[in-house]
Structures are given as structure tokens and as C-alpha cells.
Coordinates of C-alpha atoms in Angstrom, one line a residue:
M1 CA -29.5 38.0 8.9
A2 CA -32.5 35.7 8.6
V3 CA -30.5 33.4 6.4
E4 CA -27.6 33.2 8.9
R5 CA -29.9 32.5 11.8
Q6 CA -31.6 29.8 9.8
S7 CA -28.4 28.1 8.8
S8 CA -27.0 28.3 12.4
A9 CA -30.2 26.8 13.7
L10 CA -30.0 23.7 11.5
P11 CA -29.6 20.5 13.6
P12 CA -26.3 18.6 13.3
A13 CA -26.0 15.9 10.8
Q14 CA -27.1 12.4 12.0
P15 CA -26.0 9.0 10.7
S16 CA -28.3 7.2 8.4
Y17 CA -27.8 3.9 10.1
I18 CA -26.1 2.5 13.2
L19 CA -24.8 -1.1 13.1
R20 CA -24.6 -2.8 16.5
G21 CA -23.2 -6.2 17.0
H22 CA -19.5 -5.9 18.1
A23 CA -18.6 -6.3 21.8
S24 CA -15.3 -4.4 21.6
Q25 CA -13.8 -1.4 19.8
I26 CA -13.9 -1.3 16.0
H27 CA -10.4 -1.3 14.4
N28 CA -11.4 -1.7 10.7
V29 CA -14.2 -0.9 8.4
Q30 CA -14.3 -1.4 4.6
F31 CA -16.8 -1.4 1.8
V32 CA -16.4 -4.3 -0.6
R33 CA -18.1 -5.8 -3.7
Q34 CA -19.2 -2.5 -5.2
N35 CA -20.8 -1.1 -2.0
T36 CA -23.1 -4.1 -1.5
R37 CA -21.1 -5.5 1.4
L38 CA -19.3 -4.1 4.4
L39 CA -16.5 -5.6 6.4
T40 CA -15.9 -4.7 10.0
G41 CA -13.3 -6.0 12.4
D42 CA -12.9 -5.5 16.2
A43 CA -10.3 -5.7 18.9
D44 CA -11.3 -9.3 19.8
G45 CA -10.5 -10.6 16.3
W46 CA -14.1 -10.9 15.1
V47 CA -15.0 -10.1 11.5
V48 CA -18.6 -9.3 10.5
F49 CA -19.6 -9.4 6.8
W50 CA -22.7 -7.1 6.5
K51 CA -25.2 -6.7 3.6
V52 CA -25.5 -3.0 3.1
E53 CA -29.1 -3.1 1.7
T54 CA -30.6 -4.9 4.7
K55 CA -28.0 -3.8 7.4
R56 CA -27.8 -7.4 8.5
A57 CA -24.9 -9.8 9.0
L58 CA -24.3 -12.4 6.3
A59 CA -21.3 -14.0 7.9
V60 CA -19.6 -13.8 11.3
W61 CA -16.4 -15.5 12.3
K62 CA -13.4 -15.1 14.6
A63 CA -10.6 -14.6 12.1
H64 CA -7.8 -14.0 14.6
D65 CA -6.9 -14.3 18.3
G66 CA -5.9 -10.7 18.4
A67 CA -7.3 -7.4 17.2
I68 CA -8.1 -7.0 13.5
L69 CA -5.6 -4.5 11.9
G70 CA -6.9 -4.6 8.3
T71 CA -9.0 -6.3 5.7
A72 CA -9.1 -6.4 1.9
E73 CA -11.0 -8.1 -0.9
W74 CA -9.2 -10.3 -3.5
G75 CA -11.7 -10.3 -6.3
N76 CA -15.2 -11.4 -5.6
E77 CA -14.4 -14.7 -3.9
K78 CA -11.6 -14.1 -1.3
I79 CA -11.2 -11.9 1.8
I80 CA -7.9 -11.1 3.4
T81 CA -7.6 -10.3 7.1
H82 CA -4.6 -9.2 9.2
G83 CA -4.6 -9.7 13.0
R84 CA -2.5 -8.8 16.0
D85 CA -1.8 -12.6 16.5
N86 CA 1.1 -12.2 14.0
S87 CA -0.8 -13.7 11.1
L88 CA -2.3 -12.7 7.8
R89 CA -5.0 -15.0 6.5
I90 CA -6.8 -15.4 3.2
W91 CA -10.4 -16.8 3.3
Q92 CA -12.6 -18.1 0.5
L93 CA -16.0 -16.3 0.8
R94 CA -17.9 -16.7 -2.4
P95 CA -21.4 -15.3 -2.9
A96 CA -22.7 -18.8 -2.8
D97 CA -21.1 -19.4 0.6
E98 CA -22.9 -16.6 2.4
S99 CA -26.0 -18.5 3.2
A100 CA -24.0 -21.4 4.8
L101 CA -22.1 -19.3 7.4
P102 CA -23.2 -18.4 10.9
T103 CA -24.7 -14.9 11.6
V104 CA -24.6 -14.8 15.4
L105 CA -23.0 -11.5 16.3
P106 CA -20.1 -11.2 18.9
A107 CA -22.4 -9.1 21.1
E108 CA -24.8 -12.0 21.2
N109 CA -22.1 -14.3 22.7
A110 CA -21.1 -16.0 19.4
A111 CA -19.1 -19.2 19.9
D112 CA -15.4 -19.0 19.1
Q113 CA -15.5 -22.4 17.4
Q114 CA -18.4 -21.8 15.1
S115 CA -17.9 -22.5 11.4
K116 CA -15.7 -20.2 9.4
P117 CA -15.0 -19.6 5.7
W118 CA -12.5 -21.9 4.0
L119 CA -9.0 -20.9 5.0
L120 CA -6.7 -20.8 1.9
H121 CA -3.5 -19.2 3.1
T122 CA -1.8 -18.2 6.4
L123 CA 1.3 -16.0 6.5
P124 CA 3.2 -15.3 9.7
V125 CA 3.9 -11.6 9.9
N126 CA 5.2 -9.0 12.4
T127 CA 2.5 -7.0 14.1
L128 CA 4.3 -5.4 17.0
N129 CA 4.0 -1.9 15.5
F130 CA 0.2 -2.1 14.7
C131 CA 1.0 -1.5 11.0
A132 CA -1.7 -3.0 8.7
F133 CA -0.9 -4.8 5.5
S134 CA -1.6 -3.5 2.0
M135 CA -2.6 -5.4 -1.2
C136 CA -2.6 -4.7 -4.9
F137 CA -2.9 -6.9 -8.0
E138 CA 0.4 -7.8 -9.6
R139 CA -1.0 -7.0 -13.0
P140 CA -2.1 -3.4 -13.3
P141 CA -5.7 -2.6 -14.3
E142 CA -6.2 -1.3 -17.8
T143 CA -6.7 2.4 -17.4
N144 CA -6.9 5.5 -19.5
R145 CA -3.4 7.0 -19.2
L146 CA -4.8 10.6 -19.4
S147 CA -7.6 10.4 -16.9
G148 CA -6.6 7.4 -14.8
I149 CA -10.1 6.0 -15.0
T150 CA -10.7 2.3 -15.7
P151 CA -12.9 2.0 -18.8
D152 CA -16.2 0.1 -18.4
A153 CA -15.4 -2.3 -21.2
V154 CA -12.3 -3.7 -19.4
L155 CA -13.0 -6.8 -17.4
P156 CA -12.1 -6.3 -13.7
L157 CA -9.4 -8.2 -12.0
T158 CA -10.6 -11.4 -10.3
S159 CA -9.6 -13.8 -7.5
D160 CA -7.6 -15.8 -10.0
D161 CA -5.1 -13.0 -10.6
S162 CA -2.0 -12.9 -8.6
I163 CA -1.5 -10.2 -5.9
L164 CA 1.3 -8.6 -4.0
V165 CA 1.0 -8.1 -0.2
A166 CA 3.2 -5.6 1.8
V167 CA 3.7 -6.2 5.5
P168 CA 6.2 -5.0 8.1
A169 CA 9.3 -7.1 8.2
R170 CA 10.9 -8.8 11.2
D171 CA 13.1 -5.8 11.4
D172 CA 10.3 -3.3 12.0
K173 CA 12.1 -0.5 10.1
K174 CA 11.8 -2.6 6.9
M175 CA 8.9 -4.0 4.9
E176 CA 8.5 -7.2 2.9
V177 CA 6.3 -7.8 -0.2
Y178 CA 5.0 -11.3 -0.8
R179 CA 3.3 -12.7 -3.9
F180 CA 0.2 -14.8 -3.7
P181 CA -1.0 -17.5 -4.3
D182 CA 2.5 -18.9 -4.3
E183 CA 3.3 -17.3 -0.9
K184 CA 6.7 -16.2 -2.1
L185 CA 8.8 -13.3 -0.6
R186 CA 9.6 -11.2 -3.7
F187 CA 10.8 -7.8 -2.5
V188 CA 12.3 -6.1 0.6
V189 CA 12.0 -2.4 1.3
P190 CA 15.2 -1.6 3.1
R191 CA 15.9 0.9 5.8
V192 CA 16.4 4.5 4.9
Q193 CA 19.9 5.5 5.8
P194 CA 21.3 7.5 7.4
T195 CA 17.9 8.9 8.7
D196 CA 16.3 7.1 11.7
T197 CA 12.7 6.6 10.6
G198 CA 11.6 4.5 13.5
M199 CA 9.1 1.7 13.1
A200 CA 6.9 1.4 10.0
M201 CA 3.4 2.5 11.0
A202 CA 1.5 2.5 7.7
V203 CA 2.0 1.1 4.2
R204 CA 0.3 1.2 0.8
L205 CA 1.0 -0.5 -2.5
V206 CA -0.1 1.3 -5.6
H207 CA 0.3 1.0 -9.4
H208 CA 1.8 4.2 -11.0
A209 CA 0.1 4.2 -14.3
G210 CA 2.4 6.8 -15.9
S211 CA 5.5 4.7 -15.5
N212 CA 4.0 1.2 -15.1
N213 CA 5.8 0.9 -11.7
I214 CA 4.5 -0.6 -8.5
L215 CA 5.2 1.8 -5.6
V216 CA 5.4 1.2 -1.9
L217 CA 4.2 4.2 0.2
A218 CA 5.1 4.1 3.8
G219 CA 4.8 6.2 7.0
F220 CA 7.0 5.8 10.0
E221 CA 7.2 6.4 13.7
G222 CA 9.5 9.4 13.3
G223 CA 7.0 11.3 11.2
L224 CA 8.7 10.5 7.9
T225 CA 7.2 9.1 4.8
T226 CA 8.8 7.4 1.9
I227 CA 8.2 6.1 -1.6
H228 CA 10.0 3.0 -2.9
R229 CA 9.9 1.6 -6.4
L230 CA 9.8 -2.2 -6.9
P231 CA 12.1 -3.6 -9.6
Q232 CA 10.4 -4.6 -12.8
N233 CA 12.8 -7.3 -14.0
K234 CA 11.6 -10.8 -14.2
S235 CA 14.1 -12.2 -11.7
S236 CA 12.8 -15.0 -9.6
G237 CA 15.1 -14.2 -6.6
L238 CA 14.7 -11.7 -3.8
E239 CA 15.1 -8.1 -4.8
L240 CA 15.4 -4.7 -3.0
A241 CA 13.2 -1.7 -3.6
Q242 CA 14.7 1.6 -4.6
L243 CA 14.0 4.8 -2.7
V244 CA 12.6 7.6 -4.8
Y245 CA 11.0 10.1 -2.3
L246 CA 11.6 11.0 1.4
S247 CA 9.8 13.7 3.4
K248 CA 9.2 14.6 7.0
P249 CA 5.8 16.4 7.2
H250 CA 5.0 15.4 10.8
T251 CA 6.4 15.7 14.3
Q252 CA 4.6 12.7 15.6
P253 CA 4.1 9.1 14.3
I254 CA 2.2 8.7 11.0
L255 CA -1.0 6.8 11.7
S256 CA -2.5 6.4 8.3
L257 CA -2.0 7.2 4.6
D258 CA -3.9 6.8 1.4
V259 CA -3.4 7.6 -2.3
S260 CA -5.5 9.4 -4.9
P261 CA -7.2 7.2 -7.6
D262 CA -4.8 8.5 -10.3
A263 CA -1.7 7.8 -8.2
R264 CA -0.5 11.4 -8.6
F265 CA -0.8 12.4 -4.9
Y266 CA -1.0 10.7 -1.5
F267 CA -2.0 12.0 1.9
T268 CA -0.7 11.3 5.4
S269 CA -2.2 11.9 8.9
S270 CA -0.5 11.7 12.2
A271 CA -0.8 11.8 15.9
D272 CA -0.1 15.6 15.5
A273 CA -2.7 18.0 14.0
T274 CA -1.2 18.0 10.5
I275 CA -2.6 16.5 7.3
A276 CA 0.0 16.5 4.4
A277 CA -0.4 16.0 0.7
H278 CA 2.6 14.6 -1.3
R279 CA 3.1 14.7 -5.0
I280 CA 4.4 11.3 -6.3
P281 CA 7.5 12.0 -8.4
E282 CA 7.3 11.7 -12.2
L283 CA 8.9 8.4 -12.9
T284 CA 9.9 7.1 -16.3
S285 CA 9.3 3.6 -17.5
D286 CA 11.5 1.4 -15.4
V287 CA 13.9 0.3 -18.1
E288 CA 17.0 1.0 -16.0
N289 CA 15.6 -0.1 -12.7
K290 CA 17.1 -3.5 -12.2
G291 CA 16.6 -5.2 -8.9
F292 CA 19.3 -5.4 -6.2
S293 CA 20.3 -8.7 -4.7
S294 CA 19.8 -8.9 -1.0
T295 CA 23.4 -9.7 -0.5
D296 CA 24.3 -6.3 -1.9
E297 CA 22.5 -4.3 0.8
Q298 CA 24.8 -1.9 2.6
N299 CA 23.1 -0.1 5.4
G300 CA 19.8 -0.3 3.6
N301 CA 20.9 1.3 0.3
A302 CA 22.2 -1.2 -2.2
P303 CA 24.3 0.1 -5.1
F304 CA 23.1 -0.2 -8.7
F305 CA 25.1 -2.7 -10.8
P306 CA 24.4 -3.6 -14.4
T307 CA 23.3 -7.0 -15.6
P308 CA 25.6 -8.7 -18.1
G309 CA 23.4 -7.5 -21.0
E310 CA 23.9 -4.0 -20.0
E311 CA 27.7 -4.1 -19.9
A312 CA 27.8 -3.7 -23.7
S313 CA 26.1 -0.3 -23.3
T314 CA 29.3 1.3 -22.0
S315 CA 30.6 1.7 -25.5
A316 CA 27.6 3.9 -26.3
G317 CA 28.4 6.2 -23.4
T318 CA 26.4 4.6 -20.6
E319 CA 28.7 3.8 -17.7
P320 CA 27.0 1.8 -15.0
F321 CA 29.6 1.9 -12.2
P322 CA 29.3 4.4 -9.4
S323 CA 32.0 7.0 -8.9
Q324 CA 34.3 6.6 -6.0
E325 CA 33.4 9.8 -4.2
N326 CA 29.7 8.6 -4.0
L327 CA 30.6 5.3 -2.4
P328 CA 30.8 4.5 1.3
S329 CA 34.2 3.8 2.8
K330 CA 33.5 0.1 3.0
H331 CA 32.1 -0.3 -0.4
P332 CA 33.7 -3.0 -2.5
L333 CA 34.6 -0.6 -5.3
N334 CA 36.0 2.1 -3.0
L335 CA 39.7 1.7 -2.8
S336 CA 41.3 3.1 0.3
A337 CA 44.7 4.8 0.4
Q338 CA 46.3 1.5 1.4
D339 CA 45.0 -0.1 -1.8
D340 CA 46.3 2.5 -4.2
P341 CA 48.8 1.1 -6.8
P342 CA 52.3 2.6 -7.1
P343 CA 52.9 5.5 -9.4
G344 CA 53.1 4.6 -13.1
A345 CA 51.1 1.4 -12.8
E346 CA 48.4 0.8 -15.2
L347 CA 45.2 -1.2 -14.4
S348 CA 43.6 -3.5 -16.9
T349 CA 40.2 -2.2 -18.1
T350 CA 39.0 -5.8 -18.5
P351 CA 38.4 -7.6 -15.2
A352 CA 39.2 -11.3 -14.9
N353 CA 35.7 -12.0 -13.6
P354 CA 33.2 -9.2 -14.3
L355 CA 30.7 -10.6 -11.7
E356 CA 33.2 -10.5 -8.8
F357 CA 32.8 -7.3 -6.9
G358 CA 34.9 -8.2 -3.8
K359 CA 37.9 -6.1 -2.8
Q360 CA 41.0 -7.4 -4.6
P361 CA 44.4 -6.3 -3.2
I362 CA 46.8 -5.1 -5.9
S363 CA 50.5 -5.9 -5.5
S364 CA 53.4 -4.5 -7.5
A365 CA 54.4 -8.0 -8.5
K366 CA 51.1 -8.5 -10.4
I367 CA 51.3 -5.1 -12.0
S368 CA 54.8 -5.6 -13.4
A369 CA 54.8 -6.6 -17.1
A370 CA 55.3 -10.3 -17.8
P371 CA 56.1 -11.9 -21.2
P372 CA 52.9 -13.2 -22.8
A373 CA 52.5 -16.9 -23.2
G374 CA 50.0 -19.4 -24.6
L375 CA 46.7 -17.8 -25.4
S376 CA 47.9 -14.5 -24.1
S377 CA 50.5 -14.3 -26.8
L378 CA 47.7 -14.5 -29.4
L379 CA 45.7 -11.8 -27.7
S380 CA 48.6 -9.4 -27.1
S381 CA 48.6 -8.2 -30.6
A382 CA 44.9 -7.2 -30.5
P383 CA 44.2 -3.5 -30.3
P384 CA 43.5 -2.3 -26.7
L385 CA 40.0 -1.7 -25.5
P386 CA 38.9 2.0 -25.2
R387 CA 39.3 3.4 -21.7
M388 CA 36.2 5.2 -20.5
K389 CA 35.7 7.1 -17.3
P390 CA 32.8 5.6 -15.3
T391 CA 29.9 7.8 -14.2
P392 CA 27.8 7.6 -11.1
A393 CA 25.0 5.1 -11.0
I394 CA 21.4 6.0 -10.1
L395 CA 21.5 5.9 -6.3
P396 CA 18.6 6.5 -4.0
N397 CA 17.9 10.1 -3.2
T398 CA 17.9 10.4 0.6
T399 CA 17.4 14.1 0.7
I400 CA 14.4 15.1 2.8
Q401 CA 12.0 17.0 0.6
P402 CA 9.1 19.2 1.7
P403 CA 5.6 17.9 1.2
F404 CA 3.4 19.4 -1.6
K405 CA 0.9 20.9 0.8
T406 CA 0.1 20.8 4.6
S407 CA -2.8 21.8 6.7
D408 CA -2.9 22.4 10.4
T409 CA -6.3 21.0 11.4
K410 CA -6.0 22.0 15.1
H411 CA -7.1 18.5 16.0
S412 CA -4.4 16.0 16.9
G413 CA -4.8 12.3 16.6
Q414 CA -6.2 11.7 13.1
Q415 CA -6.2 7.9 13.4
S416 CA -7.6 6.8 10.0
L417 CA -7.5 8.5 6.6
R418 CA -9.2 7.5 3.3
V419 CA -9.5 9.1 -0.1
R420 CA -12.8 8.8 -2.1
S421 CA -12.7 6.9 -5.4
D422 CA -13.4 10.1 -7.4
G423 CA -10.4 11.8 -5.7
R424 CA -12.4 14.9 -4.5
L425 CA -12.6 14.2 -0.8
L426 CA -10.7 12.6 2.0
V427 CA -12.1 11.6 5.4
T428 CA -10.4 11.2 8.8
G429 CA -11.4 9.6 12.1
G430 CA -10.1 11.3 15.2
W431 CA -9.4 10.5 18.8
D432 CA -11.8 13.3 19.6
S433 CA -14.7 11.1 18.3
R434 CA -15.2 13.4 15.2
I435 CA -15.4 12.3 11.6
R436 CA -13.9 15.1 9.4
I437 CA -14.2 15.5 5.6
Y438 CA -11.6 17.6 3.7
S439 CA -11.2 18.8 0.2
A440 CA -8.5 16.7 -1.4
K441 CA -7.5 19.7 -3.5
T442 CA -7.2 22.4 -0.8
L443 CA -7.1 20.3 2.4
K444 CA -9.8 22.6 3.8
E445 CA -12.3 21.1 6.2
V446 CA -15.8 20.9 4.5
A447 CA -17.8 18.9 7.0
V448 CA -17.7 17.5 10.6
L449 CA -19.8 14.5 11.6
K450 CA -20.3 13.9 15.3
W451 CA -22.3 11.0 16.8
H452 CA -19.8 8.7 18.6
K453 CA -19.0 9.4 22.2
E454 CA -15.5 7.9 22.0
G455 CA -12.6 7.9 19.6
V456 CA -13.1 7.0 16.0
Y457 CA -10.5 4.4 15.0
A458 CA -11.5 3.5 11.4
V459 CA -13.2 5.2 8.5
D460 CA -13.9 4.4 4.8
F461 CA -15.7 5.8 1.8
G462 CA -18.0 3.9 -0.4
A463 CA -17.0 3.9 -4.0
V464 CA -18.6 6.5 -6.3
L465 CA -20.4 4.3 -8.9
G466 CA -22.1 5.2 -12.1
D467 CA -24.9 3.4 -13.9
G468 CA -22.4 1.2 -15.7
D469 CA -20.8 0.2 -12.5
V470 CA -23.9 -1.0 -10.7
R471 CA -24.4 -4.6 -11.5
G472 CA -25.9 -6.0 -8.4
G473 CA -22.6 -6.6 -6.6
G474 CA -21.1 -8.6 -9.5
Q475 CA -24.1 -11.0 -9.8
E476 CA -25.9 -11.2 -13.1
V477 CA -29.4 -10.1 -13.1
C478 CA -31.9 -12.7 -14.4
R479 CA -34.1 -11.6 -17.3
K480 CA -37.1 -13.0 -15.7
E481 CA -37.6 -11.9 -12.1
T482 CA -40.5 -11.7 -9.8
G483 CA -41.9 -8.4 -8.6
L484 CA -40.4 -8.8 -5.2
G485 CA -37.0 -9.8 -6.6
K486 CA -37.1 -6.8 -9.0
L487 CA -37.9 -4.4 -6.1
Q488 CA -35.1 -5.9 -4.0
R489 CA -32.6 -5.4 -6.8
Q490 CA -33.7 -1.8 -7.4
R491 CA -33.3 -1.1 -3.7
E492 CA -29.8 -2.6 -3.7
E493 CA -28.8 -0.6 -6.7
Q494 CA -30.1 2.5 -5.0
M495 CA -27.9 1.8 -2.0
Q496 CA -24.9 1.2 -4.2
R497 CA -25.2 4.6 -5.8
K498 CA -25.2 6.5 -2.5
H499 CA -22.1 8.3 -1.4
W500 CA -21.4 6.5 1.9
V501 CA -19.0 7.2 4.7
V502 CA -18.6 4.5 7.4
A503 CA -16.9 4.9 10.7
G504 CA -16.1 2.5 13.5
A505 CA -15.3 3.7 17.0
K506 CA -14.1 2.7 20.4
D507 CA -17.7 2.3 21.6
G508 CA -18.1 -0.8 19.4
K509 CA -20.6 0.8 17.1
V510 CA -20.5 1.4 13.3
S511 CA -22.1 4.5 11.8
L512 CA -23.2 4.9 8.2
W513 CA -23.5 8.4 6.8
E514 CA -24.8 9.6 3.4
V515 CA -22.7 12.6 2.2
F516 CA -22.5 14.7 -0.9

């Protein structure tokens, strides 16, 4: 009994630090550069770049004319911001640039026209549905296929490597994936038919190490979540993603989602009280996944057609054409009753133009035998090609599947969700001003952090770093350093190793918590 009384008498947890400086509600928080820096963005479009060791601002600028929806780091020299002013911007912010930028905070009446980091790219995007962007490197990081952990000996991806950026499309039920630095639209994630998903509310790009695919995870207004696979062929044209998973774990709009470090599971939170875990399907190497042309899209699900190099595979038993019963009524290969040939007619197995898929009316005059002439007379004596029955193509699976696991938290409005880099914990920020930490394995609540008086809109974990990962934020340590410099470096490395949780709330304050 004494132990129970002592545990119940413990005071509630308190944040380690409070960062004040924003004059409006916080919409985004993110640790960057190996926990040495912190990015925060508010509803007025201001971005503050904090140094975690000193808890002071290193750079402050107004990145957008509307609220900040999301941020990301592109290597160690570029920062990406996404605002409600219908723009996504990429800034150059090198470690050497930090000392040249203003540090006057928005709460101190910072001027809108003060100097900013160098603007490298601006992309007009749709932000009517409050859906933040997602970024991943086009080249996957070298990982251990068994553990999913990046070896220490592998050089990290840098600002010179190309990236993919997923944003909501102009049709807010679709998404678009751009490639930078060439600012080229590469993929379109089509609508899910016949299900009405509503607007896209959350998106995440992730590398699936087991199959070497890039997946687009999405959450929608109707409580549905999807996984699409991006084509791997080297086509330079616009391509359509392929649906591989569809689930409806929520009754309210999905507000946030995040993926486990090994890309085997991902988690969704919603305006309802449910947190759901989803198992990412086992995908093989994308040998057969050829991209669809945007002109082939029919109601959001384009059929699969072979490339010319794959047509020869039919003789080995691989028939690439879809069966007629699986095709929609208006599909170019679906012949209606009015197009049926008369009884006894035979159709040639070799089309005149193998790349022409439009509907071709068949008349009895064309079917009637005609005496061969010219080149046809030479070919008429050749043996006929073998006739093979086509099999269905790999079409998207639109069957709604149950999630892997769900948990009723009894607390509606889980605004933000993040998974820790070790995959053990996930954290949510709620409309009830609480920060809740859950076990990623069981989805059971393990801690509740309360300090903010108003709703928490953004949360993030600091990366769990080992001794080999702590390198002073990517900066080389000089062999000869003064006593003060050595002390400062040791303090910074100590801050990097801590297990941080950061939260931003409607009250304009940012809280830093040290957890287990």
C-alpha cells in the first residue's frame, strides 16, 4: 500500500524546456540535423530555426503568407517548407549561413521584409485540404535487408541527391509526385474507384526495402487509407501509381499518419478516437510493374498493358491482356454485343498495329476471305501463329481490407502522429491539449504529458542516436580545440543523445520533453 500511495503521489511530468517566440499557434515541429536543430512553423507563416543545445533561435524568416503545413530537411544544406499560400518552397540553409540570418522572433515584432535564406525552388500546389507534403530521396538508402537499419559505414544521402515530393493534386482526391531539383511532375496517384474517399488529408512517401519500391501512403477525408506503388521503369513521361492496399479503419477524417523505420507497418490517427496499425503488404521486386500512361486512366484505375519487349513473353505462357469479364463496359478491349462478329468468323491473332488499343468495328466484309496478293501471297504459306487464351492482368485490388490492429483511445481528435526512429513508440498530439505516447507493438498508452492549456497541433520525436551517429550535427570536430569549445561540443553531443519529444500547441508555445 505504501508503494501505491507513493506512486500516486508523484507529481506529473513537466517539460524540460519551453520555447517562446511565436505569436500564433504552432502548426509544425521537427528535429533536423541529428537532433542539433529544431524547426517550428506557425499559423502566420513564420519559421524559426532553433539550436537545441542553447534553446536559442539561429534563423527566423517568414517563409509563407499563410500557415505552415509542413517542413523537411534535404540533406544538410536545404530546408523545405509548405504553406497555406499554395506554395512549396526550398531554401538553402547551410551551417555557414546561420550566423548571417536574423534572429528576431515573431513575438518580438519581427519585420516581414527581413532577410531570408536563399530561395532555390518554388512549386505551386493545392493546399485547400490542409494536407502537408511528404519527401523522400529518389535513391534508397543502403540498409540491412534483415534489420532495416542503415549501417554506420554507409555515407548518408546529401543535398546533391535528387528527391521526390508528394503533394495534393488540383483534384483534391488525387496526389502528384514531383522530382527535384528538375521540378518535374513524375507520377500521379489516381482516385480510388468506385469508393468515394473524400479529400486527401495526409500523405507519406517511403522506400520499401524488401521490394525496392517507393510507396505512397495516404489518408483521406472519408476515413480511408491507401497504399500506392510507384512504377520503377525508367520512362521519362508521366506515369500512374498502382493501388496495392485499401482500408477504412476510421469513421472520421484521417488527420495524420507515419510509418515504422523498417517500412513494415504504418499508423493512422483521426478525428475519431481510434489509432490504427496497418501491415504493408509483402511486395515482390517490381519487375512486372510498368507505369501507366496518363491517357489510359479510366475512372482512376488504368489497366495494365505490356511494353513491346514483353509481348514476346506470351509464347512462354505469360499473357498480358486483361480478360473481358474484368474490364469495364467502356474499356477499349471490351466488345459489346453490337460488336460481336457473325458466327463462324475467325479473328486474326496478329493485330495490324499492336500499339493501337482503340475500339475497331468489325464488319463481315473485312472478315470474308480475300485472295492473297503481293507480300500477303508470300506470307500466306507460313505456318499460323499459335492461338493462346489471354489471362487477366494485374489490376488494382480495390477490396477494403481490415487494419492489422486498432485501439480505441477514448480521446477523439489525435491531430498529429509520429513514430520514433527505433520503432518502439509513437506519439500523438490531441485537441484536448494532451501529448500521449503509445507502444507501437501493442498500441497501449504508456505515458500522458500535460502542460499546454490548449490543443496540441504538432508533435515529433528526436532521433534515437548511438555513439557512432553523434558527430556534432554533421560538422567535423577539430583535433585541436580549446577547453571551452570542447565543453560546448560535449554538451551538444549530450543533448543529441537524449530521447526528445517536442510539441507545439495552439497557445504558440513549444514544449521539449525528455522521455524513456
